[in-house]
Amino acid sequence: MGAPFDITYVLSYLPKLLSTLGMTLLIVGGSLLVGIVVGFLIALPRLYRIPVLNTLARVYVSFFRGTPILIQLFLFYYGLPEILKLAHLDISKAPVLMFVIITYGLHTGAFMSETIRASVTAVDRGQVEAAYAVGMTGYQAFTRIVLPQAMAIAVPVFSNLVIALLKDTSLAFTLGVMEMTGKAQTLGSLTQHFIEAYISLALIYLVVSLTLEKLLLLAERRLLQHEQTDGPERRSRFRLERKGSYRSMVASVDSGKGGADL
Amino acid sequence: MKLDISFIGTAFIQLLSAIPTTLVITFVSVTAGFIIGLIVALLRIFKVPVLGQIASGYVTFIRGTPMLTHLLLIYFGLPVLLDALSEQFGWGFKSSSIPMIGFAFISFSITAGAYMSEVIRSGLLAVNRGQLEAAYSVGMTTPQALRRVVFPQALAVSLPNLSNSVIGMLHGSTLVFTVSVVDINAKAQIVASTNWKFFEAYLAAAVIFWGLTLIIERITAVIEKRINLYNRGGVA
């Protein structure tokens, strides 16, 4: 199985893999954009309990959370052109990257909608009532009072989602997109130094996800400035008690990967 | 190429034969992962000098890299390591005698271990510190207090997260096709390419995964109800 292990290859692969980091980040960024829009569209009917749309949204979320992303990738890659062909639209010539971003976007959208829904419900009901009491309309109360608070609650979950998405992009190579994992496999099979290629791949992923985590933690601190009693500062420290409203709120926002919940 | 609705049923029946493989991989990785996770979580909570730091490093590395790279690293790296060791000590052991699925078991257990350790750790931390102190005050030793007082409560707290981990591993097991183990996903690829009906085959696979996930959720809900019985409060 391949040539003998040689540590120098790990270093020489790093710049080669970094050249495809852009593709990986493009997939992450594109799907996040699609995901946020889809997430909002899916979360709103469920929050306001709009009759038919509510059920549709539930099925959507359940499907995307209940099936593996790999299956979804194949399903959309092969299925979308056929379904659109029924509507006399030919997209079989569209770039693969588009299918990848659409699939990841729809997948992230399902998780995103759960995050949005959970954090909006976590905002105290009294806040909305207070907003109504001073004469705000429903829209005003949502955008000015509920959303800023919900966003602060959602950030920790959101950052988990982003990092999970980054790691999920390693599957895009199955459709032939040349992102980092695909590049590592090509490098490995060209030189027969598989282990070295995968070690440097793992290193890059590690550095990128740690950087993302740090950046999102900074954002969390900024957004939570108004939460002084039990902010992230104290939350990150080792504590055994389970007190503080903020903590219980974050704990109740459970939208980790997995789960179908129909 | 026309959409062949009836083929979805045919593919569905053919895919049923691959369900046990997927379930075995999930079960083994979750069970082994739980044991690894428990050890890692305890090492980190009790801040054991060197081992605690190693455990933290392990969790950071695994959680910072995709599951696919773990699988590929184990698949390509472990045989080289084992063969070198075997030659050194004359074990007369060849890595080629390890079945493909063995690599999946090892790699996914390592992955699950890191994620499980975080679930277990947060569960343990959610138990009130006073519970441990109360256990000490009635003369329990630390292992007794953990086993009889802390663990049952922690389990109840972390059950939803545990079920998410199980589902995550079920979905992650689709990666084994890269090391040519035939699970539901790989079987779908075979069925799809022999009949040239990709969409239908993957749709059947998606339905199976969806069903499995819903079943896991239902089972968890039942267990959660039972395990939280003591939490009802009141006298009766």
CSV table of C-alpha atoms in Angstrom, one decimal:
chain,number,residue,atom,x,y,z
A,1,MET,CA,0.0,0.0,0.0
A,2,GLY,CA,2.0,3.0,-1.3
A,3,ALA,CA,5.4,4.3,-0.7
A,4,PRO,CA,7.1,4.3,2.8
A,5,PHE,CA,6.0,7.1,5.1
A,6,ASP,CA,7.9,10.3,4.6
A,7,ILE,CA,7.1,13.3,6.8
A,8,THR,CA,8.5,15.9,4.3
A,9,TYR,CA,5.6,15.1,2.0
A,10,VAL,CA,3.2,16.4,4.6
A,11,LEU,CA,4.8,19.8,4.3
A,12,SER,CA,5.0,19.8,0.6
A,13,TYR,CA,1.3,18.9,0.3
A,14,LEU,CA,0.2,21.8,2.5
A,15,PRO,CA,0.5,24.6,-0.1
A,16,LYS,CA,-1.0,22.4,-2.8
A,17,LEU,CA,-4.0,21.7,-0.6
A,18,LEU,CA,-4.3,25.3,0.4
A,19,SER,CA,-4.8,26.3,-3.2
A,20,THR,CA,-8.2,24.5,-3.1
A,21,LEU,CA,-9.2,25.9,0.3
A,22,GLY,CA,-10.9,28.7,-1.6
A,23,MET,CA,-13.3,26.1,-3.2
A,24,THR,CA,-14.1,24.6,0.2
A,25,LEU,CA,-14.8,28.1,1.6
A,26,LEU,CA,-16.9,29.0,-1.4
A,27,ILE,CA,-19.1,26.0,-0.8
A,28,VAL,CA,-19.4,26.9,2.9
A,29,GLY,CA,-20.2,30.6,2.2
A,30,GLY,CA,-22.6,29.9,-0.7
A,31,SER,CA,-24.5,27.3,1.3
A,32,LEU,CA,-24.7,29.5,4.4
A,33,LEU,CA,-26.3,32.2,2.3
A,34,VAL,CA,-28.8,29.8,0.8
A,35,GLY,CA,-29.3,28.2,4.2
A,36,ILE,CA,-30.1,31.4,6.1
A,37,VAL,CA,-32.7,32.4,3.5
A,38,VAL,CA,-34.2,29.0,3.5
A,39,GLY,CA,-34.0,28.7,7.2
A,40,PHE,CA,-36.0,31.9,7.7
A,41,LEU,CA,-38.6,30.9,5.1
A,42,ILE,CA,-39.1,27.6,6.9
A,43,ALA,CA,-39.0,28.9,10.4
A,44,LEU,CA,-41.6,31.6,9.9
A,45,PRO,CA,-44.6,29.4,9.0
A,46,ARG,CA,-43.8,27.2,12.0
A,47,LEU,CA,-43.5,30.1,14.4
A,48,TYR,CA,-46.7,31.7,13.3
A,49,ARG,CA,-48.4,28.4,12.8
A,50,ILE,CA,-49.7,29.0,9.3
A,51,PRO,CA,-51.9,26.0,8.5
A,52,VAL,CA,-50.7,24.2,5.4
A,53,LEU,CA,-47.2,25.7,5.2
A,54,ASN,CA,-46.6,24.7,8.8
A,55,THR,CA,-47.0,21.0,8.0
A,56,LEU,CA,-44.9,21.3,4.8
A,57,ALA,CA,-42.1,23.0,6.8
A,58,ARG,CA,-42.2,20.2,9.3
A,59,VAL,CA,-41.8,17.5,6.7
A,60,TYR,CA,-39.0,19.5,5.0
A,61,VAL,CA,-37.1,19.8,8.3
A,62,SER,CA,-37.7,16.2,9.2
A,63,PHE,CA,-36.5,14.9,5.8
A,64,PHE,CA,-33.3,17.0,5.8
A,65,ARG,CA,-32.5,16.2,9.3
A,66,GLY,CA,-33.4,12.5,9.0
A,67,THR,CA,-31.4,11.5,6.0
A,68,PRO,CA,-27.6,11.6,5.5
A,69,ILE,CA,-26.1,14.5,3.6
A,70,LEU,CA,-24.4,12.1,1.3
A,71,ILE,CA,-27.7,10.6,0.2
A,72,GLN,CA,-29.1,14.1,-0.3
A,73,LEU,CA,-26.1,15.1,-2.5
A,74,PHE,CA,-26.7,12.1,-4.8
A,75,LEU,CA,-30.4,12.6,-4.7
A,76,PHE,CA,-30.2,16.2,-5.9
A,77,TYR,CA,-27.5,15.6,-8.3
A,78,TYR,CA,-29.4,13.0,-10.2
A,79,GLY,CA,-32.9,14.0,-9.3
A,80,LEU,CA,-33.1,17.8,-9.8
A,81,PRO,CA,-32.4,17.7,-13.5
A,82,GLU,CA,-35.1,15.0,-14.0
A,83,ILE,CA,-37.7,16.8,-12.0
A,84,LEU,CA,-37.0,20.1,-13.8
A,85,LYS,CA,-37.2,18.3,-17.1
A,86,LEU,CA,-40.9,17.6,-16.3
A,87,ALA,CA,-41.3,21.4,-16.2
A,88,HIS,CA,-39.3,21.6,-19.5
A,89,LEU,CA,-36.2,23.1,-17.9
A,90,ASP,CA,-32.9,21.7,-18.9
A,91,ILE,CA,-30.2,22.2,-16.3
A,92,SER,CA,-28.2,19.1,-17.1
A,93,LYS,CA,-25.4,21.3,-18.4
A,94,ALA,CA,-25.2,23.3,-15.1
A,95,PRO,CA,-21.9,23.1,-13.2
A,96,VAL,CA,-21.7,20.5,-10.4
A,97,LEU,CA,-20.8,23.2,-7.9
A,98,MET,CA,-24.3,24.6,-8.3
A,99,PHE,CA,-25.9,21.3,-7.2
A,100,VAL,CA,-23.5,21.0,-4.3
A,101,ILE,CA,-24.3,24.5,-3.0
A,102,ILE,CA,-28.0,23.9,-3.5
A,103,THR,CA,-27.9,20.6,-1.6
A,104,TYR,CA,-25.8,22.0,1.3
A,105,GLY,CA,-27.9,25.1,1.4
A,106,LEU,CA,-31.1,23.2,1.7
A,107,HIS,CA,-29.5,20.9,4.3
A,108,THR,CA,-28.2,23.8,6.3
A,109,GLY,CA,-31.5,25.5,5.9
A,110,ALA,CA,-33.3,22.8,7.8
A,111,PHE,CA,-30.9,23.0,10.7
A,112,MET,CA,-30.9,26.8,10.5
A,113,SER,CA,-34.7,26.9,10.7
A,114,GLU,CA,-34.6,24.8,13.9
A,115,THR,CA,-32.0,27.1,15.4
A,116,ILE,CA,-34.0,30.2,14.5
A,117,ARG,CA,-37.3,28.7,15.8
A,118,ALA,CA,-35.7,27.5,19.1
A,119,SER,CA,-34.0,30.8,19.8
A,120,VAL,CA,-37.1,32.9,18.9
A,121,THR,CA,-39.2,30.8,21.3
A,122,ALA,CA,-36.5,31.2,23.9
A,123,VAL,CA,-37.1,34.9,24.0
A,124,ASP,CA,-39.5,35.7,26.8
A,125,ARG,CA,-43.1,36.1,25.7
A,126,GLY,CA,-43.4,39.2,27.9
A,127,GLN,CA,-41.0,41.0,25.6
A,128,VAL,CA,-43.4,40.8,22.8
A,129,GLU,CA,-46.3,41.9,25.0
A,130,ALA,CA,-44.3,44.8,26.2
A,131,ALA,CA,-43.6,45.8,22.6
A,132,TYR,CA,-47.3,45.6,21.8
A,133,ALA,CA,-48.0,47.7,25.0
A,134,VAL,CA,-45.9,50.6,23.7
A,135,GLY,CA,-47.8,50.4,20.4
A,136,MET,CA,-45.4,48.5,18.1
A,137,THR,CA,-46.9,46.5,15.3
A,138,GLY,CA,-46.2,42.8,15.0
A,139,TYR,CA,-43.4,43.4,12.4
A,140,GLN,CA,-41.8,46.1,14.5
A,141,ALA,CA,-41.9,44.0,17.7
A,142,PHE,CA,-40.2,41.1,15.8
A,143,THR,CA,-37.5,43.0,14.1
A,144,ARG,CA,-36.7,45.4,16.9
A,145,ILE,CA,-37.2,43.4,20.1
A,146,VAL,CA,-37.3,39.7,19.4
A,147,LEU,CA,-34.8,39.3,16.6
A,148,PRO,CA,-31.8,41.0,18.4
A,149,GLN,CA,-32.3,38.9,21.5
A,150,ALA,CA,-32.9,35.7,19.5
A,151,MET,CA,-29.8,36.3,17.4
A,152,ALA,CA,-27.7,36.5,20.6
A,153,ILE,CA,-29.1,33.2,21.8
A,154,ALA,CA,-28.6,31.6,18.3
A,155,VAL,CA,-25.0,32.5,17.8
A,156,PRO,CA,-23.4,29.5,19.7
A,157,VAL,CA,-25.6,27.0,17.9
A,158,PHE,CA,-25.0,28.9,14.6
A,159,SER,CA,-21.3,28.5,15.0
A,160,ASN,CA,-21.6,24.8,15.6
A,161,LEU,CA,-23.6,24.7,12.4
A,162,VAL,CA,-21.0,26.5,10.4
A,163,ILE,CA,-18.2,24.2,11.6
A,164,ALA,CA,-20.3,21.2,10.9
A,165,LEU,CA,-21.0,22.5,7.4
A,166,LEU,CA,-17.2,23.0,6.8
A,167,LYS,CA,-16.6,19.4,7.7
A,168,ASP,CA,-19.5,18.2,5.6
A,169,THR,CA,-18.0,19.8,2.5
A,170,SER,CA,-15.5,17.0,2.5
A,171,LEU,CA,-18.2,15.0,0.8
A,172,ALA,CA,-18.4,17.2,-2.3
A,173,PHE,CA,-15.6,15.3,-3.9
A,174,THR,CA,-18.0,12.4,-4.4
A,175,LEU,CA,-19.6,14.5,-7.2
A,176,GLY,CA,-16.2,15.4,-8.6
A,177,VAL,CA,-15.8,18.9,-7.1
A,178,MET,CA,-12.2,19.6,-6.6
A,179,GLU,CA,-12.2,20.8,-3.0
A,180,MET,CA,-9.6,19.9,-0.4
A,181,THR,CA,-10.5,16.3,0.1
A,182,GLY,CA,-10.7,15.6,-3.6
A,183,LYS,CA,-7.4,17.3,-4.0
A,184,ALA,CA,-5.8,15.3,-1.2
A,185,GLN,CA,-7.1,12.0,-2.8
A,186,THR,CA,-5.7,13.1,-6.2
A,187,LEU,CA,-2.3,14.0,-4.6
A,188,GLY,CA,-2.3,10.7,-2.8
A,189,SER,CA,-3.0,8.5,-5.8
A,190,LEU,CA,-0.5,10.5,-7.9
A,191,THR,CA,2.5,9.9,-5.6
A,192,GLN,CA,1.2,6.9,-3.6
A,193,HIS,CA,1.8,8.9,-0.4
A,194,PHE,CA,-1.8,8.7,0.9
A,195,ILE,CA,-1.2,9.0,4.6
A,196,GLU,CA,0.9,12.1,4.2
A,197,ALA,CA,-1.8,13.7,2.1
A,198,TYR,CA,-4.5,13.0,4.6
A,199,ILE,CA,-2.4,14.2,7.5
A,200,SER,CA,-1.9,17.6,5.9
A,201,LEU,CA,-5.6,17.6,4.9
A,202,ALA,CA,-6.5,17.0,8.6
A,203,LEU,CA,-4.1,19.7,9.7
A,204,ILE,CA,-5.7,22.3,7.4
A,205,TYR,CA,-9.2,21.4,8.4
A,206,LEU,CA,-8.2,21.7,12.1
A,207,VAL,CA,-6.7,25.1,11.6
A,208,VAL,CA,-9.6,26.4,9.6
A,209,SER,CA,-12.2,25.1,12.1
A,210,LEU,CA,-10.3,26.5,15.1
A,211,THR,CA,-10.0,29.9,13.3
A,212,LEU,CA,-13.7,29.9,12.6
A,213,GLU,CA,-14.5,28.9,16.1
A,214,LYS,CA,-12.4,31.8,17.5
A,215,LEU,CA,-14.1,34.3,15.1
A,216,LEU,CA,-17.5,33.2,16.0
A,217,LEU,CA,-16.7,33.4,19.7
A,218,LEU,CA,-15.7,37.0,19.2
A,219,ALA,CA,-19.0,37.6,17.5
A,220,GLU,CA,-20.8,35.9,20.3
A,221,ARG,CA,-19.1,38.2,22.9
A,222,ARG,CA,-20.1,41.3,20.9
A,223,LEU,CA,-23.7,40.3,20.6
A,224,LEU,CA,-24.0,39.3,24.2
A,225,GLN,CA,-22.7,42.5,25.7
A,226,HIS,CA,-26.1,43.3,27.2
A,227,GLU,CA,-26.2,39.9,29.0
A,228,GLN,CA,-24.1,40.9,32.0
A,229,THR,CA,-25.3,38.6,34.7
A,230,ASP,CA,-24.4,35.3,33.0
A,231,GLY,CA,-22.6,36.1,29.8
A,232,PRO,CA,-20.2,33.9,27.8
A,233,GLU,CA,-17.3,35.1,29.9
A,234,ARG,CA,-18.7,33.3,33.0
A,235,ARG,CA,-20.3,30.5,31.0
A,236,SER,CA,-17.0,29.4,29.6
A,237,ARG,CA,-15.6,28.9,33.1
A,238,PHE,CA,-16.0,25.6,34.9
A,239,ARG,CA,-19.3,25.6,36.8
A,240,LEU,CA,-21.3,22.8,38.2
A,241,GLU,CA,-24.5,24.7,39.1
A,242,ARG,CA,-27.2,25.1,36.6
A,243,LYS,CA,-28.4,28.6,37.3
A,244,GLY,CA,-28.9,31.7,35.3
A,245,SER,CA,-31.5,32.3,32.7
A,246,TYR,CA,-29.1,32.6,29.8
A,247,ARG,CA,-27.6,29.2,30.4
A,248,SER,CA,-30.8,27.4,30.5
A,249,MET,CA,-31.9,29.2,27.4
A,250,VAL,CA,-28.8,28.1,25.5
A,251,ALA,CA,-29.2,24.6,26.9
A,252,SER,CA,-32.8,24.4,25.6
A,253,VAL,CA,-31.8,25.5,22.1
A,254,ASP,CA,-31.0,22.0,21.0
A,255,SER,CA,-30.5,21.7,17.3
A,256,GLY,CA,-27.4,19.7,17.0
A,257,LYS,CA,-26.8,17.5,14.0
A,258,GLY,CA,-29.1,14.6,13.7
A,259,GLY,CA,-32.8,14.2,14.7
A,260,ALA,CA,-35.8,14.1,12.5
A,261,ASP,CA,-38.7,14.9,14.8
A,262,LEU,CA,-41.8,14.5,12.6
B,1,MET,CA,-34.4,9.0,-19.1
B,2,LYS,CA,-37.9,8.9,-17.6
B,3,LEU,CA,-38.8,8.8,-13.9
B,4,ASP,CA,-39.7,5.2,-13.0
B,5,ILE,CA,-41.9,5.2,-10.0
B,6,SER,CA,-42.2,1.5,-9.7
B,7,PHE,CA,-38.4,1.1,-9.6
B,8,ILE,CA,-38.4,2.9,-6.2
B,9,GLY,CA,-40.2,-0.1,-4.7
B,10,THR,CA,-37.8,-2.6,-6.4
B,11,ALA,CA,-34.8,-0.7,-5.2
B,12,PHE,CA,-36.3,-0.4,-1.7
B,13,ILE,CA,-36.6,-4.2,-1.4
B,14,GLN,CA,-33.0,-4.7,-2.6
B,15,LEU,CA,-31.7,-2.1,-0.2
B,16,LEU,CA,-33.3,-3.8,2.8
B,17,SER,CA,-30.6,-6.5,2.7
B,18,ALA,CA,-27.9,-3.8,3.5
B,19,ILE,CA,-29.7,-2.4,6.6
B,20,PRO,CA,-28.0,-4.8,9.0
B,21,THR,CA,-24.5,-3.6,7.9
B,22,THR,CA,-25.4,0.0,8.5
B,23,LEU,CA,-27.0,-0.8,11.9
B,24,VAL,CA,-24.0,-2.9,13.0
B,25,ILE,CA,-21.5,-0.1,12.1
B,26,THR,CA,-23.7,2.4,14.0
B,27,PHE,CA,-24.1,0.1,17.0
B,28,VAL,CA,-20.4,-0.8,17.3
B,29,SER,CA,-19.2,2.8,16.9
B,30,VAL,CA,-21.8,4.2,19.3
B,31,THR,CA,-21.0,1.6,22.0
B,32,ALA,CA,-17.3,1.8,21.7
B,33,GLY,CA,-17.6,5.6,21.4
B,34,PHE,CA,-19.6,5.7,24.6
B,35,ILE,CA,-16.9,3.9,26.5
B,36,ILE,CA,-14.1,6.1,25.0
B,37,GLY,CA,-16.2,9.2,25.6
B,38,LEU,CA,-16.9,8.3,29.3
B,39,ILE,CA,-13.2,7.8,30.0
B,40,VAL,CA,-12.2,11.0,28.1
B,41,ALA,CA,-15.0,13.0,29.9
B,42,LEU,CA,-13.9,11.8,33.3
B,43,LEU,CA,-10.2,12.5,32.6
B,44,ARG,CA,-11.2,16.1,31.6
B,45,ILE,CA,-13.6,16.7,34.5
B,46,PHE,CA,-11.2,15.5,37.2
B,47,LYS,CA,-8.3,17.3,35.4
B,48,VAL,CA,-6.0,14.3,35.5
B,49,PRO,CA,-2.5,15.8,34.9
B,50,VAL,CA,-1.1,14.6,31.6
B,51,LEU,CA,-4.0,12.4,30.5
B,52,GLY,CA,-6.5,15.2,30.8
B,53,GLN,CA,-4.5,17.3,28.3
B,54,ILE,CA,-4.1,14.4,25.9
B,55,ALA,CA,-7.9,13.9,26.1
B,56,SER,CA,-8.5,17.6,25.4
B,57,GLY,CA,-6.2,17.4,22.4
B,58,TYR,CA,-7.9,14.3,21.1
B,59,VAL,CA,-11.4,15.9,21.3
B,60,THR,CA,-10.2,19.1,19.6
B,61,PHE,CA,-8.5,17.2,16.8
B,62,ILE,CA,-11.4,14.9,16.1
B,63,ARG,CA,-14.0,17.6,16.4
B,64,GLY,CA,-12.0,19.9,14.2
B,65,THR,CA,-11.6,17.5,11.3
B,66,PRO,CA,-14.2,15.7,9.1
B,67,MET,CA,-15.2,12.2,9.8
B,68,LEU,CA,-14.1,11.2,6.3
B,69,THR,CA,-10.4,12.2,7.0
B,70,HIS,CA,-10.5,10.0,10.2
B,71,LEU,CA,-11.7,7.1,8.1
B,72,LEU,CA,-9.1,7.6,5.4
B,73,LEU,CA,-6.3,8.2,7.9
B,74,ILE,CA,-7.1,4.9,9.7
B,75,TYR,CA,-7.6,3.0,6.5
B,76,PHE,CA,-4.3,4.1,5.0
B,77,GLY,CA,-2.3,4.7,8.2
B,78,LEU,CA,-3.2,1.8,10.5
B,79,PRO,CA,-2.0,-1.0,8.2
B,80,VAL,CA,1.4,0.7,7.7
B,81,LEU,CA,1.8,1.1,11.5
B,82,LEU,CA,0.6,-2.4,12.3
B,83,ASP,CA,2.8,-4.1,9.7
B,84,ALA,CA,5.9,-2.1,10.9
B,85,LEU,CA,5.2,-3.2,14.5
B,86,SER,CA,4.5,-6.8,13.5
B,87,GLU,CA,7.8,-7.0,11.6
B,88,GLN,CA,9.7,-5.4,14.5
B,89,PHE,CA,8.4,-7.9,17.1
B,90,GLY,CA,7.8,-10.9,14.8
B,91,TRP,CA,4.1,-11.3,15.5
B,92,GLY,CA,3.6,-13.0,12.1
B,93,PHE,CA,0.5,-10.7,11.7
B,94,LYS,CA,-0.5,-9.2,8.4
B,95,SER,CA,-2.7,-6.1,8.2
B,96,SER,CA,-4.4,-7.5,5.1
B,97,SER,CA,-6.1,-10.0,7.3
B,98,ILE,CA,-8.2,-7.2,8.9
B,99,PRO,CA,-11.6,-7.0,7.1
B,100,MET,CA,-12.6,-3.7,5.6
B,101,ILE,CA,-15.4,-3.2,8.0
B,102,GLY,CA,-12.8,-3.4,10.9
B,103,PHE,CA,-11.4,-0.1,9.7
B,104,ALA,CA,-14.8,1.4,9.7
B,105,PHE,CA,-15.4,0.2,13.3
B,106,ILE,CA,-12.1,1.5,14.6
B,107,SER,CA,-12.3,4.9,12.8
B,108,PHE,CA,-16.0,5.6,13.6
B,109,SER,CA,-15.5,4.6,17.3
B,110,ILE,CA,-12.7,7.1,17.5
B,111,THR,CA,-14.9,9.8,15.9
B,112,ALA,CA,-17.9,8.9,18.1
B,113,GLY,CA,-15.7,8.9,21.2
B,114,ALA,CA,-14.8,12.5,20.9
B,115,TYR,CA,-18.4,13.7,20.2
B,116,MET,CA,-19.8,11.4,23.0
B,117,SER,CA,-17.3,12.7,25.5
B,118,GLU,CA,-18.7,16.2,25.0
B,119,VAL,CA,-22.2,15.0,25.4
B,120,ILE,CA,-21.3,13.0,28.6
B,121,ARG,CA,-19.2,15.9,29.9
B,122,SER,CA,-22.1,18.4,29.6
B,123,GLY,CA,-24.5,15.9,31.1
B,124,LEU,CA,-22.2,15.4,34.1
B,125,LEU,CA,-21.7,19.1,34.5
B,126,ALA,CA,-25.4,19.7,34.5
B,127,VAL,CA,-25.8,17.6,37.7
B,128,ASN,CA,-25.9,19.9,40.7
B,129,ARG,CA,-22.6,20.0,42.6
B,130,GLY,CA,-24.6,19.6,45.8
B,131,GLN,CA,-25.6,16.1,44.8
B,132,LEU,CA,-22.0,15.0,44.9
B,133,GLU,CA,-21.5,16.6,48.2
B,134,ALA,CA,-24.6,15.0,49.7
B,135,ALA,CA,-23.3,11.6,48.5
B,136,TYR,CA,-20.0,12.3,50.2
B,137,SER,CA,-21.7,13.4,53.4
B,138,VAL,CA,-23.5,10.0,53.7
B,139,GLY,CA,-20.1,8.3,53.4
B,140,MET,CA,-20.0,7.3,49.7
B,141,THR,CA,-16.6,7.0,47.9
B,142,THR,CA,-16.2,9.0,44.7
B,143,PRO,CA,-16.8,5.9,42.4
B,144,GLN,CA,-19.9,5.1,44.4
B,145,ALA,CA,-21.2,8.6,44.3
B,146,LEU,CA,-20.6,8.8,40.6
B,147,ARG,CA,-22.2,5.5,39.8
B,148,ARG,CA,-25.2,5.7,42.1
B,149,VAL,CA,-26.0,9.4,42.2
B,150,VAL,CA,-24.4,11.4,39.4
B,151,PHE,CA,-24.5,9.0,36.4
B,152,PRO,CA,-28.3,8.3,36.5
B,153,GLN,CA,-29.1,12.0,36.6
B,154,ALA,CA,-26.5,12.8,34.0
B,155,LEU,CA,-27.9,10.2,31.7
B,156,ALA,CA,-31.4,11.7,32.0
B,157,VAL,CA,-30.0,15.1,31.1
B,158,SER,CA,-27.9,14.0,28.1
B,159,LEU,CA,-30.4,11.6,26.5
B,160,PRO,CA,-31.6,14.0,23.8
B,161,ASN,CA,-28.0,14.7,22.9
B,162,LEU,CA,-27.1,11.1,23.0
B,163,SER,CA,-29.9,10.3,20.5
B,164,ASN,CA,-28.6,13.0,18.3
B,165,SER,CA,-25.1,11.4,18.4
B,166,VAL,CA,-26.6,8.0,17.5
B,167,ILE,CA,-28.4,9.6,14.5
B,168,GLY,CA,-25.2,11.4,13.6
B,169,MET,CA,-23.3,8.2,13.5
B,170,LEU,CA,-26.1,6.5,11.6
B,171,HIS,CA,-25.8,9.2,8.9
B,172,GLY,CA,-22.0,9.1,9.1
B,173,SER,CA,-21.9,5.4,8.4
B,174,THR,CA,-22.7,6.3,4.8
B,175,LEU,CA,-19.0,7.1,4.4
B,176,VAL,CA,-18.0,3.5,4.5
B,177,PHE,CA,-18.5,3.2,0.7
B,178,THR,CA,-15.1,4.9,0.4
B,179,VAL,CA,-13.5,1.8,1.9
B,180,SER,CA,-15.7,-0.5,-0.1
B,181,VAL,CA,-18.0,-1.8,2.6
B,182,VAL,CA,-21.5,-2.3,1.3
B,183,ASP,CA,-24.0,-0.5,3.5
B,184,ILE,CA,-27.3,1.1,2.4
B,185,ASN,CA,-25.6,3.9,0.6
B,186,ALA,CA,-23.1,1.7,-1.3
B,187,LYS,CA,-25.9,-0.8,-2.1
B,188,ALA,CA,-27.9,2.1,-3.5
B,189,GLN,CA,-24.9,3.0,-5.7
B,190,ILE,CA,-24.7,-0.5,-7.0
B,191,VAL,CA,-28.4,-0.8,-7.6
B,192,ALA,CA,-28.4,2.6,-9.3
B,193,SER,CA,-25.5,1.9,-11.6
B,194,THR,CA,-26.6,-1.6,-12.7
B,195,ASN,CA,-30.1,-0.3,-13.6
B,196,TRP,CA,-29.1,3.2,-14.6
B,197,LYS,CA,-31.8,4.6,-12.4
B,198,PHE,CA,-29.9,6.8,-9.9
B,199,PHE,CA,-32.7,9.1,-8.7
B,200,GLU,CA,-35.0,6.2,-7.8
B,201,ALA,CA,-32.4,4.2,-6.0
B,202,TYR,CA,-31.2,7.2,-3.8
B,203,LEU,CA,-34.8,8.1,-3.1
B,204,ALA,CA,-35.4,4.6,-1.7
B,205,ALA,CA,-32.2,4.9,0.3
B,206,ALA,CA,-33.3,8.3,1.7
B,207,VAL,CA,-36.7,6.8,2.7
B,208,ILE,CA,-34.9,4.0,4.6
B,209,PHE,CA,-32.6,6.4,6.4
B,210,TRP,CA,-35.5,8.6,7.2
B,211,GLY,CA,-37.5,5.7,8.6
B,212,LEU,CA,-34.5,4.5,10.7
B,213,THR,CA,-34.0,8.0,12.1
B,214,LEU,CA,-37.6,8.4,13.1
B,215,ILE,CA,-37.5,5.0,14.8
B,216,ILE,CA,-34.5,6.0,16.8
B,217,GLU,CA,-36.3,9.2,17.8
B,218,ARG,CA,-39.3,7.3,18.9
B,219,ILE,CA,-37.3,4.9,21.0
B,220,THR,CA,-35.5,7.8,22.7
B,221,ALA,CA,-38.7,9.5,23.5
B,222,VAL,CA,-40.0,6.3,25.2
B,223,ILE,CA,-36.7,5.9,27.2
B,224,GLU,CA,-36.8,9.6,28.1
B,225,LYS,CA,-40.2,9.3,29.5
B,226,ARG,CA,-39.2,6.3,31.7
B,227,ILE,CA,-35.9,7.8,32.8
B,228,ASN,CA,-37.4,11.1,33.8
B,229,LEU,CA,-40.1,9.5,36.0
B,230,TYR,CA,-38.4,10.6,39.2
B,231,ASN,CA,-38.4,14.1,37.9
B,232,ARG,CA,-42.1,14.5,38.1
B,233,GLY,CA,-41.9,16.1,41.6
B,234,GLY,CA,-44.6,15.9,44.2
B,235,VAL,CA,-45.0,13.1,46.7
B,236,ALA,CA,-46.8,10.4,44.8
